[in-house]
PDB file of C-alpha atoms in Angstrom:
ATOM      1  CA  GLN A 116     118.272  71.332 -11.622  1.00 80.00           C
ATOM      2  CA  VAL A 117     118.582  74.996 -12.163  1.00 91.00           C
ATOM      3  CA  GLN A 118     115.487  76.989 -13.210  1.00 94.00           C
ATOM      4  CA  LEU A 119     115.431  80.191 -14.709  1.00 95.00           C
ATOM      5  CA  GLU A 120     112.409  82.317 -13.798  1.00 94.00           C
ATOM      6  CA  GLU A 121     111.207  85.271 -16.300  1.00 95.00           C
ATOM      7  CA  SER A 122     108.493  87.560 -16.096  1.00 96.00           C
ATOM      8  CA  GLY A 123     107.615  90.761 -17.263  1.00 96.00           C
ATOM      9  CA  GLY A 124     106.529  90.189 -20.445  1.00 96.00           C
ATOM     10  CA  GLY A 125     103.013  91.005 -22.622  1.00 97.00           C
ATOM     11  CA  LEU A 126     101.385  92.988 -24.711  1.00 98.00           C
ATOM     12  CA  VAL A 127     102.831  96.457 -25.405  1.00 98.00           C
ATOM     13  CA  GLN A 128     101.674  99.179 -28.268  1.00 98.00           C
ATOM     14  CA  ALA A 129     104.330 100.369 -30.758  1.00 98.00           C
ATOM     15  CA  GLY A 130     106.573 102.731 -29.155  1.00 98.00           C
ATOM     16  CA  GLY A 131     105.794 101.027 -25.049  1.00 98.00           C
ATOM     17  CA  SER A 132     108.747  99.519 -22.835  1.00 98.00           C
ATOM     18  CA  LEU A 133     108.698  96.465 -20.728  1.00 98.00           C
ATOM     19  CA  ARG A 134     111.076  95.425 -18.499  1.00 98.00           C
ATOM     20  CA  LEU A 135     111.626  91.461 -18.359  1.00 98.00           C
ATOM     21  CA  SER A 136     113.333  89.904 -15.193  1.00 98.00           C
ATOM     22  CA  CYS A 137     114.919  86.653 -14.304  1.00 96.00           C
ATOM     23  CA  ALA A 138     116.454  84.957 -11.774  1.00 94.00           C
ATOM     24  CA  ALA A 139     118.138  81.499 -11.221  1.00 92.00           C
ATOM     25  CA  SER A 140     117.037  79.056  -8.897  1.00 92.00           C
ATOM     26  CA  GLY A 141     118.220  75.446  -7.930  1.00 88.00           C
ATOM     27  CA  ARG A 142     121.931  73.997  -7.835  1.00 83.00           C
ATOM     28  CA  VAL A 143     123.783  76.969  -9.309  1.00 77.00           C
ATOM     29  CA  PHE A 144     127.042  76.671  -7.736  1.00 69.00           C
ATOM     30  CA  ARG A 145     128.835  80.090  -9.647  1.00 83.00           C
ATOM     31  CA  ILE A 146     128.070  83.004 -11.404  1.00 85.00           C
ATOM     32  CA  GLY A 147     127.825  83.191 -15.010  1.00 90.00           C
ATOM     33  CA  ALA A 148     127.057  84.663 -17.997  1.00 95.00           C
ATOM     34  CA  MET A 149     123.598  85.717 -18.654  1.00 96.00           C
ATOM     35  CA  GLY A 150     120.968  87.031 -20.793  1.00 97.00           C
ATOM     36  CA  TRP A 151     118.447  87.106 -23.340  1.00 98.00           C
ATOM     37  CA  TYR A 152     117.459  85.008 -27.138  1.00 98.00           C
ATOM     38  CA  ARG A 153     114.747  85.430 -28.931  1.00 98.00           C
ATOM     39  CA  GLN A 154     112.621  83.666 -31.870  1.00 98.00           C
ATOM     40  CA  ALA A 155     109.554  85.275 -33.986  1.00 97.00           C
ATOM     41  CA  PRO A 156     107.609  81.929 -35.169  1.00 92.00           C
ATOM     42  CA  GLY A 157     109.463  80.856 -38.452  1.00 93.00           C
ATOM     43  CA  LYS A 158     112.449  83.040 -37.750  1.00 95.00           C
ATOM     44  CA  GLN A 159     116.158  81.609 -36.045  1.00 96.00           C
ATOM     45  CA  ARG A 160     116.302  81.848 -32.823  1.00 96.00           C
ATOM     46  CA  GLU A 161     118.607  85.002 -31.804  1.00 97.00           C
ATOM     47  CA  LEU A 162     121.154  86.648 -28.947  1.00 98.00           C
ATOM     48  CA  VAL A 163     119.233  90.114 -27.569  1.00 98.00           C
ATOM     49  CA  ALA A 164     121.608  90.659 -25.265  1.00 98.00           C
ATOM     50  CA  GLY A 165     123.894  89.419 -22.750  1.00 98.00           C
ATOM     51  CA  ILE A 166     126.000  89.903 -20.017  1.00 97.00           C
ATOM     52  CA  SER A 167     129.337  88.453 -18.102  1.00 96.00           C
ATOM     53  CA  SER A 168     129.813  87.508 -14.640  1.00 92.00           C
ATOM     54  CA  GLY A 169     132.060  91.015 -14.668  1.00 92.00           C
ATOM     55  CA  GLY A 170     129.148  93.269 -16.626  1.00 94.00           C
ATOM     56  CA  TYR A 171     130.854  93.118 -20.234  1.00 96.00           C
ATOM     57  CA  THR A 172     127.757  93.621 -22.409  1.00 98.00           C
ATOM     58  CA  ILE A 173     126.630  93.042 -26.572  1.00 98.00           C
ATOM     59  CA  TYR A 174     123.505  93.220 -27.737  1.00 98.00           C
ATOM     60  CA  ALA A 175     122.324  92.512 -31.423  1.00 98.00           C
ATOM     61  CA  ASP A 176     122.725  95.306 -33.787  1.00 97.00           C
ATOM     62  CA  SER A 177     118.870  95.361 -34.083  1.00 96.00           C
ATOM     63  CA  VAL A 178     118.172  96.445 -30.167  1.00 97.00           C
ATOM     64  CA  LYS A 179     120.802  98.851 -29.786  1.00 97.00           C
ATOM     65  CA  GLY A 180     120.258 101.385 -28.548  1.00 97.00           C
ATOM     66  CA  ARG A 181     116.583 100.766 -27.338  1.00 98.00           C
ATOM     67  CA  VAL A 182     117.803  97.462 -25.022  1.00 98.00           C
ATOM     68  CA  THR A 183     119.617  97.690 -21.989  1.00 98.00           C
ATOM     69  CA  ILE A 184     120.672  94.741 -19.953  1.00 98.00           C
ATOM     70  CA  SER A 185     121.612  94.611 -16.578  1.00 97.00           C
ATOM     71  CA  ARG A 186     122.217  92.385 -13.812  1.00 94.00           C
ATOM     72  CA  GLU A 187     122.447  92.113  -9.495  1.00 88.00           C
ATOM     73  CA  ASN A 188     126.661  92.679  -8.371  1.00 82.00           C
ATOM     74  CA  GLY A 189     127.339  89.309  -7.407  1.00 82.00           C
ATOM     75  CA  LYS A 190     124.057  87.381  -8.284  1.00 85.00           C
ATOM     76  CA  ASN A 191     122.436  85.140 -11.238  1.00 89.00           C
ATOM     77  CA  THR A 192     119.642  87.899 -11.696  1.00 92.00           C
ATOM     78  CA  VAL A 193     119.078  89.482 -14.902  1.00 96.00           C
ATOM     79  CA  PHE A 194     117.184  92.579 -16.653  1.00 97.00           C
ATOM     80  CA  LEU A 195     116.089  93.389 -19.810  1.00 98.00           C
ATOM     81  CA  GLN A 196     115.106  97.098 -20.150  1.00 98.00           C
ATOM     82  CA  MET A 197     112.853  97.731 -23.442  1.00 98.00           C
ATOM     83  CA  ASN A 198     112.113 101.042 -25.162  1.00 98.00           C
ATOM     84  CA  SER A 199     110.883 102.160 -28.273  1.00 98.00           C
ATOM     85  CA  LEU A 200     109.709  98.451 -29.413  1.00 98.00           C
ATOM     86  CA  LYS A 201     108.850  97.865 -32.538  1.00 97.00           C
ATOM     87  CA  PRO A 202     106.048  95.646 -34.131  1.00 97.00           C
ATOM     88  CA  GLU A 203     109.498  93.820 -35.209  1.00 96.00           C
ATOM     89  CA  ASP A 204     110.354  93.010 -31.433  1.00 97.00           C
ATOM     90  CA  THR A 205     107.441  90.318 -31.005  1.00 98.00           C
ATOM     91  CA  ALA A 206     108.803  87.051 -30.228  1.00 98.00           C
ATOM     92  CA  VAL A 207     109.610  84.790 -26.872  1.00 98.00           C
ATOM     93  CA  TYR A 208     111.867  85.158 -24.780  1.00 98.00           C
ATOM     94  CA  TYR A 209     114.179  83.222 -23.396  1.00 98.00           C
ATOM     95  CA  CYS A 210     116.512  83.961 -20.324  1.00 97.00           C
ATOM     96  CA  VAL A 211     119.131  82.128 -20.721  1.00 97.00           C
ATOM     97  CA  LEU A 212     122.747  81.302 -18.296  1.00 96.00           C
ATOM     98  CA  GLY A 213     125.773  80.155 -19.070  1.00 95.00           C
ATOM     99  CA  VAL A 214     129.447  81.065 -19.978  1.00 95.00           C
ATOM    100  CA  GLY A 215     131.729  84.274 -21.608  1.00 96.00           C
ATOM    101  CA  VAL A 216     128.523  86.479 -23.150  1.00 96.00           C
ATOM    102  CA  VAL A 217     126.727  83.874 -24.396  1.00 96.00           C
ATOM    103  CA  GLU A 218     126.957  85.137 -27.450  1.00 97.00           C
ATOM    104  CA  THR A 219     126.071  81.989 -29.365  1.00 97.00           C
ATOM    105  CA  PRO A 220     124.044  78.982 -28.417  1.00 96.00           C
ATOM    106  CA  ALA A 221     126.429  76.675 -27.794  1.00 97.00           C
ATOM    107  CA  SER A 222     127.453  79.070 -24.648  1.00 97.00           C
ATOM    108  CA  VAL A 223     124.255  78.962 -22.749  1.00 96.00           C
ATOM    109  CA  GLN A 224     123.913  75.979 -19.908  1.00 95.00           C
ATOM    110  CA  TYR A 225     120.271  76.459 -19.292  1.00 96.00           C
ATOM    111  CA  TRP A 226     117.232  78.182 -21.206  1.00 96.00           C
ATOM    112  CA  GLY A 227     114.389  79.556 -19.037  1.00 97.00           C
ATOM    113  CA  GLN A 228     110.720  78.668 -20.628  1.00 97.00           C
ATOM    114  CA  GLY A 229     110.118  81.655 -22.833  1.00 97.00           C
ATOM    115  CA  THR A 230     108.009  84.582 -22.115  1.00 97.00           C
ATOM    116  CA  GLN A 231     105.893  85.840 -24.980  1.00 97.00           C
ATOM    117  CA  VAL A 232     106.350  89.628 -26.076  1.00 98.00           C
ATOM    118  CA  THR A 233     103.929  91.405 -28.443  1.00 98.00           C
ATOM    119  CA  VAL A 234     103.928  94.765 -29.075  1.00 98.00           C
ATOM    120  CA  SER A 235     101.047  95.905 -31.390  1.00 97.00           C
ATOM    121  CA  SER A 236     101.125  98.648 -34.476  1.00 93.00           C
TER     122      SER A 236
END
């Protein structure tokens, strides 16, 4: 009965910024890894960024330097600050909770419903 509540998606112009937020609720019994995946129409789901319970982070090469993942200490709450957005960043973004650094879908235990990010050119 764990739910991941996402917010912050929307429509922005190329070069703009968005900040996504996600908080876990329900029966979460430990601090886990959290992160963000995204999926564009006709493309495979891919990891954008992940963060371990201890704060270790990983990023997709396509977003390095433009995206920062962070979390509240001791909480299953995560943020994704996205700057210098490009049209190719357009996708549905999914908040995830799992283990490790949620580096693969197999390490994900819970998925959010997704929030649309659209970057216009």
